[in-house]
Short mmCIF file of C-alpha atoms in Angstrom, two decimals:
data_model
loop_
_atom_site.label_atom_id
_atom_site.label_comp_id
_atom_site.label_asym_id
_atom_site.label_seq_id
_atom_site.Cartn_x
_atom_site.Cartn_y
_atom_site.Cartn_z
CA UNK A 1 6.66 -1.56 16.77
CA UNK A 2 3.59 -0.73 14.68
CA UNK A 3 3.42 -0.09 11.07
CA UNK A 4 0.96 0.28 7.79
CA UNK A 5 1.74 -0.77 4.33
CA UNK A 6 0.46 2.13 1.29
CA UNK A 7 0.42 -0.20 -2.08
CA UNK A 8 -0.23 1.59 -5.72
CA UNK A 9 0.17 1.22 -9.34
CA UNK A 10 -0.94 4.30 -11.28
CA UNK A 11 -2.84 2.54 -14.63
CA UNK A 12 -4.14 0.13 -16.11
CA UNK A 13 -0.97 -0.66 -17.69
CA UNK A 14 -0.31 -2.36 -13.97
CA UNK A 15 -1.81 -5.19 -12.39
CA UNK A 16 -3.25 -6.25 -9.41
CA UNK A 17 -0.25 -8.42 -9.33
CA UNK A 18 2.03 -5.33 -9.13
CA UNK A 19 -0.01 -4.94 -5.45
CA UNK A 20 -0.10 -8.15 -4.33
CA UNK A 21 4.58 -8.35 -4.79
CA UNK A 22 4.51 -4.42 -3.28
CA UNK A 23 2.57 -5.90 0.05
CA UNK A 24 4.62 -9.61 -0.10
CA UNK A 25 7.80 -8.06 0.33
CA UNK A 26 6.88 -4.95 2.79
CA UNK A 27 5.24 -8.10 4.95
CA UNK A 28 8.85 -9.95 4.90
CA UNK A 29 10.49 -7.09 5.03
CA UNK A 30 7.80 -6.50 8.64
CA UNK A 31 8.05 -9.95 9.70
CA UNK A 32 12.41 -9.48 9.87
CA UNK A 33 12.29 -6.70 11.80
CA UNK A 34 9.50 -7.32 14.11
CA UNK A 35 6.80 -5.10 12.82
CA UNK A 36 3.01 -5.23 14.04
CA UNK A 37 1.09 -4.77 10.75
CA UNK A 38 -2.14 -2.96 10.37
CA UNK A 39 -4.40 -3.44 7.68
CA UNK A 40 -2.29 -2.26 4.42
CA UNK A 41 -3.89 0.64 2.30
CA UNK A 42 -4.47 0.29 -1.14
CA UNK A 43 -4.79 2.55 -3.99
CA UNK A 44 -5.66 0.86 -7.68
CA UNK A 45 -4.56 2.98 -11.09
CA UNK A 46 -4.40 6.38 -9.36
CA UNK A 47 -2.16 8.61 -10.69
CA UNK A 48 0.41 9.66 -7.71
CA UNK A 49 0.51 12.94 -9.49
CA UNK A 50 -1.53 14.48 -7.17
CA UNK A 51 -2.43 13.17 -3.44
CA UNK A 52 -6.39 13.10 -4.59
CA UNK A 53 -6.07 8.60 -3.71
CA UNK A 54 -7.95 7.77 -1.02
CA UNK A 55 -6.53 5.30 1.54
CA UNK A 56 -3.04 8.13 0.77
CA UNK A 57 -5.56 10.24 2.91
CA UNK A 58 -6.91 8.30 4.85
CA UNK A 59 -6.61 8.66 8.90
CA UNK A 60 -7.38 5.97 10.74
CA UNK A 61 -5.83 8.24 14.29
CA UNK A 62 -9.45 9.71 14.96
#
């Protein structure tokens, strides 16, 4: 199975380490469940109030 990670933090109150922690947790889950990961999608300091986030909108299917 193939998957991707979407990691995000919402404001300047959170730090880059929150992204790294998300990536570590997801990578561990993927390894345990035999999931091959593609490049992660990461949005930094962007609110989830809307879906207007560049990497959330990214479509690599075409």
